[in-house]
Amino acid sequence: MKRIISIVLSLIIFCTLFSATTVSAKVNKGKCGKNITYKLDTNKKELTISGKGDMYGYLSLIQYPLSTLDFDNSHRKYFAPWVKIKTYVDDNRMVIGKLAKNNCRVSVGEGITSIGSNAFCGVTFTNPEQTFTLPNTVNKIYGGAFMDSEVNTIKIPDNVTELSSKVVYYKDNREYPSLGCFDCCSAKRILISEKSKLKHIGDNAFKWCSVEYFNENNSFPNVTYVGYEAFFGCDGISSISLPKAEVYGRAFIYCENLKKADVSGTKKIRACTFQNCPDLEEVKLGDKLTYIGRGAFQSCVSLKQITIPKNVQEIKDAAFNNCEKLKTVVIKSKKLKTVEDSAFYVSDNVVFKVPKSKLKQYKALISPNAPKKAKFVGI
C-alpha cells in the first residue's frame, strides 16, 4: 500500500514539474532596447514591454521580398522577437508568406521614449475594440511601427513630436527603405489631440490606413511638415486641417471621402497632392502659396470653386484637369506667369475672376488651357 501511495505521489510531482516546465516554456523574455526588456506569455497572450529609453528598431517583410531563394531561419533575427512568420514551399523554393498575425494583449510601460521601427508590424491585439494607449513618455514613433497591425483605437500621447518614416535596424544602424508608421493599419481612431506637440508627419505615415478620426476637427495646429503620400488612400477621413504645415506631393491622393481641407500654411501644392479626391468641395489655400503643381487637383469632380491666393506664380499642367463642376476660379494673384497645358480643362461654363489690371494678359495666358466658352471677368 505504501509503495502504491509512493508511486502515485511521484507521478503527481512529475506531472506538476512537467506542467510547470511546459508553462515556463511558453514565456519568452529578452531585450528590446538598451535598457528595455520584453516578456511574451503565449499562454496568457500578453506582451509586456518595460524599462527606460528607446526601443530597438527592427525590419519587416517589406524589406525582404515576398519570394526569395535564400530565405532561411537566420533571417528571423531581423524581426521583432514577438512577431511570427509563416513560410511555405512553392516550386521547391522557400517563400516568405506573410507575418502570422499575433493575437496578444500589449502593454508598453512608462519610461519608453520611442516605438522602434516595425515594432508592432503585423500584430493583432487581443481585443481590437480596446484602446491601445502609449505612455506619456513616448516622443517619437518610427517607420512601420504599427504597419499592418489590427486594432480599433490607438491613443498617441501629446508628447509625441514626430511620426517618422525612418527604418533603422538596431544591430547595424543601417537605414532601410522608409515606411509609414500606420501604413495599412486597421485602426479607425488614431487619437491625436489638438494640443499635441506633433510637428512632423513623415512619408506614408497613414497610407492606406483605415483611420476615420483623429480629433473632433481632425486638426493638427502645430504640424509643420507633412511628408510624401502621408495620407494616401485614407478614404475614411472627411476633413483635415493643417494650417502651418508644408505639404509634400501626393499627400492626399485617393482620399475618396475627403470634403474639406485647410492647407493654408504650405508654400507649394505639389504634384498630385489632391488628385482623385472625388468628394473634395472646399480647400483653403494661404498667401504663402506660390506654386500649384502638376495634377494637384486633377479629377476633384466635386470642387465648384477655388481661390488662387495673391502670391501664386505658377500653375502646372493638368492642375485642375477634369474638375468637371469647377465653375468659379478667383485669381487674386497679380504675379501669375505660368499656366501650363490642360491646367483648367474644367466645366464649360467656368468663370475666371481676375484682377482688372491683368484681365487681358491673363485671358491670353489661361485661354489655351481652359474650355473655349470660359469667361473672364475683372475684379
mmCIF file of C-alpha atoms in Angstrom:
data_model
loop_
_atom_site.group_PDB
_atom_site.id
_atom_site.type_symbol
_atom_site.label_atom_id
_atom_site.label_comp_id
_atom_site.label_asym_id
_atom_site.label_seq_id
_atom_site.Cartn_x
_atom_site.Cartn_y
_atom_site.Cartn_z
ATOM 1 C CA MET A 1 0.000 0.000 0.000
ATOM 2 C CA LYS A 2 2.810 2.388 0.948
ATOM 3 C CA ARG A 3 4.518 1.511 -2.327
ATOM 4 C CA ILE A 4 1.362 2.389 -4.297
ATOM 5 C CA ILE A 5 0.995 5.722 -2.457
ATOM 6 C CA SER A 6 4.659 6.463 -3.119
ATOM 7 C CA ILE A 7 4.234 5.793 -6.849
ATOM 8 C CA VAL A 8 1.112 7.980 -7.020
ATOM 9 C CA LEU A 9 2.874 10.858 -5.219
ATOM 10 C CA SER A 10 5.852 10.516 -7.548
ATOM 11 C CA LEU A 11 3.545 10.714 -10.581
ATOM 12 C CA ILE A 12 1.808 13.794 -9.167
ATOM 13 C CA ILE A 13 5.160 15.522 -8.541
ATOM 14 C CA PHE A 14 6.394 14.573 -12.020
ATOM 15 C CA CYS A 15 3.216 15.892 -13.687
ATOM 16 C CA THR A 16 3.407 19.116 -11.670
ATOM 17 C CA LEU A 17 7.031 19.669 -12.670
ATOM 18 C CA PHE A 18 6.284 18.812 -16.288
ATOM 19 C CA SER A 19 3.340 21.199 -16.281
ATOM 20 C CA ALA A 20 5.466 23.980 -14.774
ATOM 21 C CA THR A 21 8.165 23.328 -17.346
ATOM 22 C CA THR A 22 5.596 23.467 -20.143
ATOM 23 C CA VAL A 23 4.154 26.748 -18.867
ATOM 24 C CA SER A 24 7.568 28.319 -18.380
ATOM 25 C CA ALA A 25 8.478 27.283 -21.908
ATOM 26 C CA LYS A 26 5.607 29.479 -23.100
ATOM 27 C CA VAL A 27 7.169 32.615 -21.621
ATOM 28 C CA ASN A 28 9.805 34.308 -23.753
ATOM 29 C CA LYS A 29 11.952 37.092 -22.369
ATOM 30 C CA GLY A 30 14.676 39.308 -23.737
ATOM 31 C CA LYS A 31 15.893 42.792 -24.512
ATOM 32 C CA CYS A 32 14.189 45.124 -26.980
ATOM 33 C CA GLY A 33 16.195 48.219 -26.112
ATOM 34 C CA LYS A 34 19.408 49.085 -24.319
ATOM 35 C CA ASN A 35 17.509 49.391 -21.059
ATOM 36 C CA ILE A 36 14.231 47.805 -22.122
ATOM 37 C CA THR A 37 13.003 44.241 -21.743
ATOM 38 C CA TYR A 38 10.041 42.320 -23.091
ATOM 39 C CA LYS A 39 8.082 39.394 -21.709
ATOM 40 C CA LEU A 40 5.856 37.411 -24.045
ATOM 41 C CA ASP A 41 3.498 34.991 -22.324
ATOM 42 C CA THR A 42 1.870 32.989 -25.098
ATOM 43 C CA ASN A 43 -0.392 31.162 -22.629
ATOM 44 C CA LYS A 44 -1.914 34.382 -21.363
ATOM 45 C CA LYS A 45 -1.417 36.080 -24.724
ATOM 46 C CA GLU A 46 0.313 39.019 -23.087
ATOM 47 C CA LEU A 47 3.260 41.079 -24.294
ATOM 48 C CA THR A 48 4.753 43.401 -21.697
ATOM 49 C CA ILE A 49 7.442 45.938 -22.573
ATOM 50 C CA SER A 50 9.101 47.818 -19.738
ATOM 51 C CA GLY A 51 12.169 49.902 -18.966
ATOM 52 C CA LYS A 52 13.517 53.286 -19.997
ATOM 53 C CA GLY A 53 14.718 54.820 -23.256
ATOM 54 C CA ASP A 54 14.307 53.963 -26.933
ATOM 55 C CA MET A 55 13.092 50.632 -28.250
ATOM 56 C CA TYR A 56 15.208 48.767 -30.776
ATOM 57 C CA GLY A 57 14.335 49.130 -34.443
ATOM 58 C CA TYR A 58 13.570 46.024 -36.494
ATOM 59 C CA LEU A 59 12.921 45.130 -40.112
ATOM 60 C CA SER A 60 9.828 43.639 -41.704
ATOM 61 C CA LEU A 61 8.881 41.581 -44.728
ATOM 62 C CA ILE A 62 8.684 44.839 -46.667
ATOM 63 C CA GLN A 63 12.486 44.983 -46.566
ATOM 64 C CA TYR A 64 12.719 41.393 -47.769
ATOM 65 C CA PRO A 65 10.989 40.261 -50.990
ATOM 66 C CA LEU A 66 7.966 38.012 -50.594
ATOM 67 C CA SER A 67 9.742 35.472 -52.777
ATOM 68 C CA THR A 68 13.418 34.799 -52.327
ATOM 69 C CA LEU A 69 15.773 31.895 -52.842
ATOM 70 C CA ASP A 70 17.980 32.431 -49.825
ATOM 71 C CA PHE A 71 15.460 32.969 -47.046
ATOM 72 C CA ASP A 72 16.003 30.736 -44.033
ATOM 73 C CA ASN A 73 15.555 30.919 -40.300
ATOM 74 C CA SER A 74 18.676 33.051 -39.917
ATOM 75 C CA HIS A 75 16.654 35.943 -41.310
ATOM 76 C CA ARG A 76 14.339 35.599 -38.330
ATOM 77 C CA LYS A 77 16.772 37.673 -36.277
ATOM 78 C CA TYR A 78 15.859 40.820 -38.216
ATOM 79 C CA PHE A 79 12.272 40.847 -36.996
ATOM 80 C CA ALA A 80 10.859 41.795 -33.598
ATOM 81 C CA PRO A 81 11.066 38.717 -31.340
ATOM 82 C CA TRP A 82 7.308 38.638 -30.718
ATOM 83 C CA VAL A 83 6.399 38.699 -34.426
ATOM 84 C CA LYS A 84 5.681 35.344 -36.063
ATOM 85 C CA ILE A 85 6.476 34.460 -39.663
ATOM 86 C CA LYS A 86 4.749 31.926 -41.860
ATOM 87 C CA THR A 87 6.726 30.224 -44.609
ATOM 88 C CA TYR A 88 5.708 27.704 -47.210
ATOM 89 C CA VAL A 89 7.331 25.798 -50.063
ATOM 90 C CA ASP A 90 6.456 26.632 -53.630
ATOM 91 C CA ASP A 91 8.204 25.142 -56.669
ATOM 92 C CA ASN A 92 10.884 23.663 -54.418
ATOM 93 C CA ARG A 93 11.780 27.117 -53.110
ATOM 94 C CA MET A 94 11.298 28.577 -49.705
ATOM 95 C CA VAL A 95 8.924 31.500 -49.941
ATOM 96 C CA ILE A 96 8.235 34.039 -47.247
ATOM 97 C CA GLY A 97 4.492 34.060 -46.888
ATOM 98 C CA LYS A 98 3.463 36.825 -44.542
ATOM 99 C CA LEU A 99 3.506 37.811 -40.934
ATOM 100 C CA ALA A 100 1.496 35.370 -38.877
ATOM 101 C CA LYS A 101 -0.982 37.555 -37.056
ATOM 102 C CA ASN A 102 -0.100 37.535 -33.397
ATOM 103 C CA ASN A 103 -3.013 37.748 -31.011
ATOM 104 C CA CYS A 104 -1.865 39.348 -27.796
ATOM 105 C CA ARG A 105 -2.583 41.993 -25.205
ATOM 106 C CA VAL A 106 0.188 44.578 -25.437
ATOM 107 C CA SER A 107 1.376 46.789 -22.589
ATOM 108 C CA VAL A 108 4.059 49.461 -23.043
ATOM 109 C CA GLY A 109 5.262 50.907 -19.739
ATOM 110 C CA GLU A 110 6.111 54.448 -18.668
ATOM 111 C CA GLY A 111 9.725 55.313 -19.383
ATOM 112 C CA ILE A 112 9.712 54.126 -23.008
ATOM 113 C CA THR A 113 10.649 57.141 -25.151
ATOM 114 C CA SER A 114 10.229 55.787 -28.686
ATOM 115 C CA ILE A 115 8.451 52.988 -30.527
ATOM 116 C CA GLY A 116 11.007 51.288 -32.766
ATOM 117 C CA SER A 117 10.795 50.556 -36.472
ATOM 118 C CA ASN A 118 8.325 47.725 -37.230
ATOM 119 C CA ALA A 119 7.883 47.062 -33.512
ATOM 120 C CA PHE A 120 4.236 46.009 -33.826
ATOM 121 C CA CYS A 121 4.129 45.350 -37.569
ATOM 122 C CA GLY A 122 1.539 42.654 -38.209
ATOM 123 C CA VAL A 123 0.402 42.360 -34.594
ATOM 124 C CA THR A 124 -3.262 41.656 -33.908
ATOM 125 C CA PHE A 125 -4.252 42.901 -30.490
ATOM 126 C CA THR A 126 -6.287 40.504 -28.313
ATOM 127 C CA ASN A 127 -9.240 42.832 -28.013
ATOM 128 C CA PRO A 128 -9.288 45.027 -31.132
ATOM 129 C CA GLU A 129 -12.074 47.139 -29.605
ATOM 130 C CA GLN A 130 -9.908 48.107 -26.633
ATOM 131 C CA THR A 131 -7.956 51.376 -26.870
ATOM 132 C CA PHE A 132 -4.214 50.823 -27.058
ATOM 133 C CA THR A 133 -2.621 53.705 -25.156
ATOM 134 C CA LEU A 134 1.033 54.628 -25.436
ATOM 135 C CA PRO A 135 2.707 56.046 -22.319
ATOM 136 C CA ASN A 136 3.216 59.808 -21.957
ATOM 137 C CA THR A 137 6.984 59.335 -22.106
ATOM 138 C CA VAL A 138 6.900 58.373 -25.803
ATOM 139 C CA ASN A 139 8.001 61.253 -28.036
ATOM 140 C CA LYS A 140 8.751 59.535 -31.359
ATOM 141 C CA ILE A 141 7.321 56.700 -33.435
ATOM 142 C CA TYR A 142 9.466 55.140 -36.178
ATOM 143 C CA GLY A 143 8.598 53.785 -39.613
ATOM 144 C CA GLY A 144 6.420 50.692 -39.791
ATOM 145 C CA ALA A 145 5.764 50.708 -36.037
ATOM 146 C CA PHE A 146 2.055 49.842 -36.435
ATOM 147 C CA MET A 147 2.127 48.839 -40.068
ATOM 148 C CA ASP A 148 -0.499 46.233 -40.965
ATOM 149 C CA SER A 149 -1.493 45.901 -37.312
ATOM 150 C CA GLU A 150 -5.061 45.112 -36.313
ATOM 151 C CA VAL A 151 -6.523 47.297 -33.597
ATOM 152 C CA ASN A 152 -9.502 49.645 -33.489
ATOM 153 C CA THR A 153 -8.155 52.590 -31.479
ATOM 154 C CA ILE A 154 -4.647 53.861 -30.724
ATOM 155 C CA LYS A 155 -4.085 56.830 -28.416
ATOM 156 C CA ILE A 156 -0.978 58.890 -29.182
ATOM 157 C CA PRO A 157 0.375 60.896 -26.229
ATOM 158 C CA ASP A 158 0.691 64.678 -26.537
ATOM 159 C CA ASN A 159 4.472 64.479 -26.121
ATOM 160 C CA VAL A 160 4.971 62.755 -29.482
ATOM 161 C CA THR A 161 6.641 65.285 -31.799
ATOM 162 C CA GLU A 162 7.414 63.065 -34.797
ATOM 163 C CA LEU A 163 5.831 60.265 -36.771
ATOM 164 C CA SER A 164 8.986 59.257 -38.604
ATOM 165 C CA SER A 165 9.277 57.195 -41.770
ATOM 166 C CA LYS A 166 12.804 56.072 -40.918
ATOM 167 C CA VAL A 167 13.552 52.374 -40.596
ATOM 168 C CA VAL A 168 16.805 51.715 -38.754
ATOM 169 C CA TYR A 169 17.863 48.181 -37.825
ATOM 170 C CA TYR A 170 19.480 48.420 -34.423
ATOM 171 C CA LYS A 171 22.203 45.797 -34.964
ATOM 172 C CA ASP A 172 23.890 47.535 -37.868
ATOM 173 C CA ASN A 173 22.389 51.050 -37.583
ATOM 174 C CA ARG A 174 21.702 50.973 -41.317
ATOM 175 C CA GLU A 175 18.782 52.953 -42.674
ATOM 176 C CA TYR A 176 16.426 50.867 -44.808
ATOM 177 C CA PRO A 177 13.609 51.954 -47.193
ATOM 178 C CA SER A 178 11.167 54.240 -45.431
ATOM 179 C CA LEU A 179 7.799 53.026 -44.181
ATOM 180 C CA GLY A 180 4.750 54.781 -42.793
ATOM 181 C CA CYS A 181 4.130 54.428 -39.063
ATOM 182 C CA PHE A 182 0.494 53.392 -39.603
ATOM 183 C CA ASP A 183 0.673 52.134 -43.191
ATOM 184 C CA CYS A 184 -2.257 49.710 -43.782
ATOM 185 C CA CYS A 185 -3.149 49.816 -40.071
ATOM 186 C CA SER A 186 -6.778 48.843 -39.390
ATOM 187 C CA ALA A 187 -7.257 51.464 -36.632
ATOM 188 C CA LYS A 188 -10.300 53.641 -37.285
ATOM 189 C CA ARG A 189 -9.410 56.016 -34.463
ATOM 190 C CA ILE A 190 -5.845 57.227 -34.024
ATOM 191 C CA LEU A 191 -6.353 59.747 -31.251
ATOM 192 C CA ILE A 192 -4.095 62.796 -31.591
ATOM 193 C CA SER A 193 -5.168 65.782 -29.508
ATOM 194 C CA GLU A 194 -5.259 69.300 -30.949
ATOM 195 C CA LYS A 195 -2.968 70.156 -28.011
ATOM 196 C CA SER A 196 -0.418 67.616 -29.218
ATOM 197 C CA LYS A 197 3.191 68.714 -29.740
ATOM 198 C CA LEU A 198 3.257 66.779 -33.006
ATOM 199 C CA LYS A 199 5.211 68.700 -35.660
ATOM 200 C CA HIS A 200 6.376 66.108 -38.183
ATOM 201 C CA ILE A 201 4.160 63.653 -40.083
ATOM 202 C CA GLY A 202 6.536 61.543 -42.177
ATOM 203 C CA ASP A 203 6.238 59.977 -45.621
ATOM 204 C CA ASN A 204 3.492 57.337 -45.953
ATOM 205 C CA ALA A 205 2.505 57.890 -42.307
ATOM 206 C CA PHE A 206 -1.166 56.897 -42.743
ATOM 207 C CA LYS A 207 -1.004 55.379 -46.228
ATOM 208 C CA TRP A 208 -3.978 53.070 -46.842
ATOM 209 C CA CYS A 209 -4.794 53.346 -43.137
ATOM 210 C CA SER A 210 -8.433 52.823 -42.111
ATOM 211 C CA VAL A 211 -8.418 55.904 -39.876
ATOM 212 C CA GLU A 212 -11.599 57.983 -39.726
ATOM 213 C CA TYR A 213 -10.988 60.105 -36.663
ATOM 214 C CA PHE A 214 -8.009 61.901 -35.090
ATOM 215 C CA ASN A 215 -9.830 64.538 -33.047
ATOM 216 C CA GLU A 216 -13.073 66.493 -33.273
ATOM 217 C CA ASN A 217 -11.867 68.692 -36.139
ATOM 218 C CA ASN A 218 -9.127 66.409 -37.491
ATOM 219 C CA SER A 219 -6.921 69.404 -36.782
ATOM 220 C CA PHE A 220 -3.132 69.449 -36.435
ATOM 221 C CA PRO A 221 -2.404 73.068 -35.477
ATOM 222 C CA ASN A 222 1.276 72.532 -34.624
ATOM 223 C CA VAL A 223 2.330 70.291 -37.510
ATOM 224 C CA THR A 224 4.877 71.964 -39.801
ATOM 225 C CA TYR A 225 5.748 69.038 -42.115
ATOM 226 C CA VAL A 226 3.523 66.554 -43.958
ATOM 227 C CA GLY A 227 5.523 64.048 -45.990
ATOM 228 C CA TYR A 228 5.117 62.404 -49.367
ATOM 229 C CA GLU A 229 1.942 60.270 -49.598
ATOM 230 C CA ALA A 230 1.319 60.848 -45.884
ATOM 231 C CA PHE A 231 -2.473 60.314 -46.138
ATOM 232 C CA PHE A 232 -2.500 58.354 -49.423
ATOM 233 C CA GLY A 233 -5.741 56.376 -49.729
ATOM 234 C CA CYS A 234 -7.142 57.372 -46.331
ATOM 235 C CA ASP A 235 -10.700 57.161 -47.571
ATOM 236 C CA GLY A 236 -12.168 57.301 -44.047
ATOM 237 C CA ILE A 237 -11.358 60.946 -43.310
ATOM 238 C CA SER A 238 -13.784 63.671 -44.415
ATOM 239 C CA SER A 239 -11.817 66.722 -43.261
ATOM 240 C CA ILE A 240 -8.257 67.737 -42.419
ATOM 241 C CA SER A 241 -6.744 70.947 -41.051
ATOM 242 C CA LEU A 242 -3.003 71.673 -41.342
ATOM 243 C CA PRO A 243 -2.746 75.483 -41.132
ATOM 244 C CA LYS A 244 1.032 75.611 -40.529
ATOM 245 C CA ALA A 245 2.307 72.639 -42.497
ATOM 246 C CA GLU A 246 4.451 72.410 -45.605
ATOM 247 C CA VAL A 247 2.701 69.654 -47.545
ATOM 248 C CA TYR A 248 4.571 67.348 -49.921
ATOM 249 C CA GLY A 249 3.491 65.525 -53.080
ATOM 250 C CA ARG A 250 0.590 63.058 -53.290
ATOM 251 C CA ALA A 251 -0.184 63.701 -49.621
ATOM 252 C CA PHE A 252 -3.965 63.212 -50.035
ATOM 253 C CA ILE A 253 -4.225 61.308 -53.306
ATOM 254 C CA TYR A 254 -7.157 58.852 -53.354
ATOM 255 C CA CYS A 255 -8.740 60.220 -50.159
ATOM 256 C CA GLU A 256 -12.125 59.407 -51.608
ATOM 257 C CA ASN A 257 -14.315 60.864 -48.835
ATOM 258 C CA LEU A 258 -12.270 63.985 -48.110
ATOM 259 C CA LYS A 259 -14.596 67.000 -48.405
ATOM 260 C CA LYS A 260 -12.741 69.817 -46.686
ATOM 261 C CA ALA A 261 -9.032 70.634 -46.374
ATOM 262 C CA ASP A 262 -7.071 73.503 -44.858
ATOM 263 C CA VAL A 263 -3.505 73.612 -46.195
ATOM 264 C CA SER A 264 -3.123 77.370 -45.815
ATOM 265 C CA GLY A 265 0.421 77.108 -44.429
ATOM 266 C CA THR A 266 2.094 75.472 -47.409
ATOM 267 C CA LYS A 267 4.234 77.339 -49.949
ATOM 268 C CA LYS A 268 3.588 74.799 -52.679
ATOM 269 C CA ILE A 269 0.762 72.483 -53.652
ATOM 270 C CA ARG A 270 2.972 69.814 -55.151
ATOM 271 C CA ALA A 271 2.227 67.270 -57.853
ATOM 272 C CA CYS A 272 -0.921 65.164 -57.358
ATOM 273 C CA THR A 273 -1.473 66.414 -53.790
ATOM 274 C CA PHE A 274 -5.283 66.103 -54.008
ATOM 275 C CA GLN A 275 -5.578 64.041 -57.167
ATOM 276 C CA ASN A 276 -8.625 61.745 -57.292
ATOM 277 C CA CYS A 277 -10.391 63.142 -54.231
ATOM 278 C CA PRO A 278 -13.891 62.946 -55.766
ATOM 279 C CA ASP A 279 -15.765 64.425 -52.753
ATOM 280 C CA LEU A 280 -13.466 67.414 -52.204
ATOM 281 C CA GLU A 281 -15.606 70.569 -52.088
ATOM 282 C CA GLU A 282 -13.597 73.110 -50.116
ATOM 283 C CA VAL A 283 -9.863 73.866 -49.999
ATOM 284 C CA LYS A 284 -8.304 76.683 -48.022
ATOM 285 C CA LEU A 285 -5.092 77.994 -49.544
ATOM 286 C CA GLY A 286 -2.917 80.675 -47.938
ATOM 287 C CA ASP A 287 -0.967 83.731 -49.033
ATOM 288 C CA LYS A 288 2.339 81.858 -48.687
ATOM 289 C CA LEU A 289 1.395 79.779 -51.713
ATOM 290 C CA THR A 290 3.466 80.432 -54.857
ATOM 291 C CA TYR A 291 3.038 77.225 -56.863
ATOM 292 C CA ILE A 292 0.338 74.718 -57.832
ATOM 293 C CA GLY A 293 1.883 71.546 -59.210
ATOM 294 C CA ARG A 294 1.086 69.057 -61.934
ATOM 295 C CA GLY A 295 -2.232 67.288 -61.432
ATOM 296 C CA ALA A 296 -2.575 68.831 -57.969
ATOM 297 C CA PHE A 297 -6.403 68.794 -58.042
ATOM 298 C CA GLN A 298 -6.944 66.542 -61.039
ATOM 299 C CA SER A 299 -10.287 64.680 -61.004
ATOM 300 C CA CYS A 300 -11.600 66.505 -57.928
ATOM 301 C CA VAL A 301 -15.042 66.256 -59.533
ATOM 302 C CA SER A 302 -16.987 67.895 -56.674
ATOM 303 C CA LEU A 303 -14.881 71.056 -56.499
ATOM 304 C CA LYS A 304 -17.066 74.005 -57.568
ATOM 305 C CA GLN A 305 -14.933 76.994 -56.631
ATOM 306 C CA ILE A 306 -11.280 77.735 -55.944
ATOM 307 C CA THR A 307 -9.456 80.903 -54.898
ATOM 308 C CA ILE A 308 -5.878 81.294 -56.105
ATOM 309 C CA PRO A 309 -4.016 83.408 -53.488
ATOM 310 C CA LYS A 310 -2.133 86.625 -54.204
ATOM 311 C CA ASN A 311 1.406 85.249 -54.480
ATOM 312 C CA VAL A 312 0.871 82.320 -56.860
ATOM 313 C CA GLN A 313 3.224 82.487 -59.862
ATOM 314 C CA GLU A 314 2.920 79.040 -61.475
ATOM 315 C CA ILE A 315 0.077 76.645 -62.234
ATOM 316 C CA LYS A 316 1.421 73.445 -63.803
ATOM 317 C CA ASP A 317 -0.116 71.101 -66.352
ATOM 318 C CA ALA A 318 -3.411 69.362 -65.556
ATOM 319 C CA ALA A 319 -3.541 71.096 -62.161
ATOM 320 C CA PHE A 320 -7.371 71.244 -62.247
ATOM 321 C CA ASN A 321 -7.952 68.895 -65.167
ATOM 322 C CA ASN A 322 -11.272 67.010 -65.060
ATOM 323 C CA CYS A 323 -12.689 69.141 -62.234
ATOM 324 C CA GLU A 324 -15.975 68.969 -64.105
ATOM 325 C CA LYS A 325 -18.026 71.050 -61.643
ATOM 326 C CA LEU A 326 -15.468 73.831 -61.222
ATOM 327 C CA LYS A 327 -17.367 76.934 -62.349
ATOM 328 C CA THR A 328 -15.656 79.743 -60.443
ATOM 329 C CA VAL A 329 -11.928 80.423 -60.315
ATOM 330 C CA VAL A 330 -10.965 83.537 -58.369
ATOM 331 C CA ILE A 331 -7.398 84.628 -59.078
ATOM 332 C CA LYS A 332 -6.126 87.208 -56.613
ATOM 333 C CA SER A 333 -2.523 86.978 -57.756
ATOM 334 C CA LYS A 334 -1.021 89.671 -59.968
ATOM 335 C CA LYS A 335 2.195 87.656 -60.223
ATOM 336 C CA LEU A 336 0.928 84.733 -62.289
ATOM 337 C CA LYS A 337 3.438 83.941 -65.056
ATOM 338 C CA THR A 338 2.859 80.308 -65.985
ATOM 339 C CA VAL A 339 -0.307 78.328 -66.740
ATOM 340 C CA GLU A 340 0.587 75.046 -68.407
ATOM 341 C CA ASP A 341 -1.149 72.538 -70.649
ATOM 342 C CA SER A 342 -4.696 71.457 -69.641
ATOM 343 C CA ALA A 343 -4.393 73.286 -66.321
ATOM 344 C CA PHE A 344 -8.069 74.334 -66.376
ATOM 345 C CA TYR A 345 -9.833 71.728 -68.507
ATOM 346 C CA VAL A 346 -12.931 72.050 -66.326
ATOM 347 C CA SER A 347 -16.622 72.975 -66.657
ATOM 348 C CA ASP A 348 -17.545 74.617 -69.968
ATOM 349 C CA ASN A 349 -19.270 77.409 -68.011
ATOM 350 C CA VAL A 350 -16.255 78.285 -65.889
ATOM 351 C CA VAL A 351 -15.776 81.958 -64.990
ATOM 352 C CA PHE A 352 -12.328 83.329 -64.192
ATOM 353 C CA LYS A 353 -12.406 86.345 -61.904
ATOM 354 C CA VAL A 354 -9.068 88.101 -62.220
ATOM 355 C CA PRO A 355 -7.544 91.465 -61.267
ATOM 356 C CA LYS A 356 -8.827 94.159 -63.672
ATOM 357 C CA SER A 357 -5.305 95.300 -64.426
ATOM 358 C CA LYS A 358 -4.431 91.767 -65.604
ATOM 359 C CA LEU A 359 -7.641 90.921 -67.481
ATOM 360 C CA LYS A 360 -6.233 90.988 -70.998
ATOM 361 C CA GLN A 361 -2.922 89.386 -70.025
ATOM 362 C CA TYR A 362 -4.496 86.569 -68.008
ATOM 363 C CA LYS A 363 -7.101 85.837 -70.681
ATOM 364 C CA ALA A 364 -4.297 85.288 -73.165
ATOM 365 C CA LEU A 365 -2.332 83.207 -70.635
ATOM 366 C CA ILE A 366 -5.178 80.959 -69.467
ATOM 367 C CA SER A 367 -7.460 80.582 -72.524
ATOM 368 C CA PRO A 368 -5.313 77.989 -74.364
ATOM 369 C CA ASN A 369 -5.575 75.723 -71.324
ATOM 370 C CA ALA A 370 -9.257 76.248 -70.496
ATOM 371 C CA PRO A 371 -12.612 75.467 -72.184
ATOM 372 C CA LYS A 372 -13.461 77.540 -75.251
ATOM 373 C CA LYS A 373 -16.579 79.000 -73.580
ATOM 374 C CA ALA A 374 -14.683 80.167 -70.476
ATOM 375 C CA LYS A 375 -15.469 83.734 -69.407
ATOM 376 C CA PHE A 376 -13.064 86.256 -67.899
ATOM 377 C CA VAL A 377 -14.199 88.997 -65.553
ATOM 378 C CA GLY A 378 -12.117 91.764 -63.998
ATOM 379 C CA ILE A 379 -12.475 92.352 -60.267
#
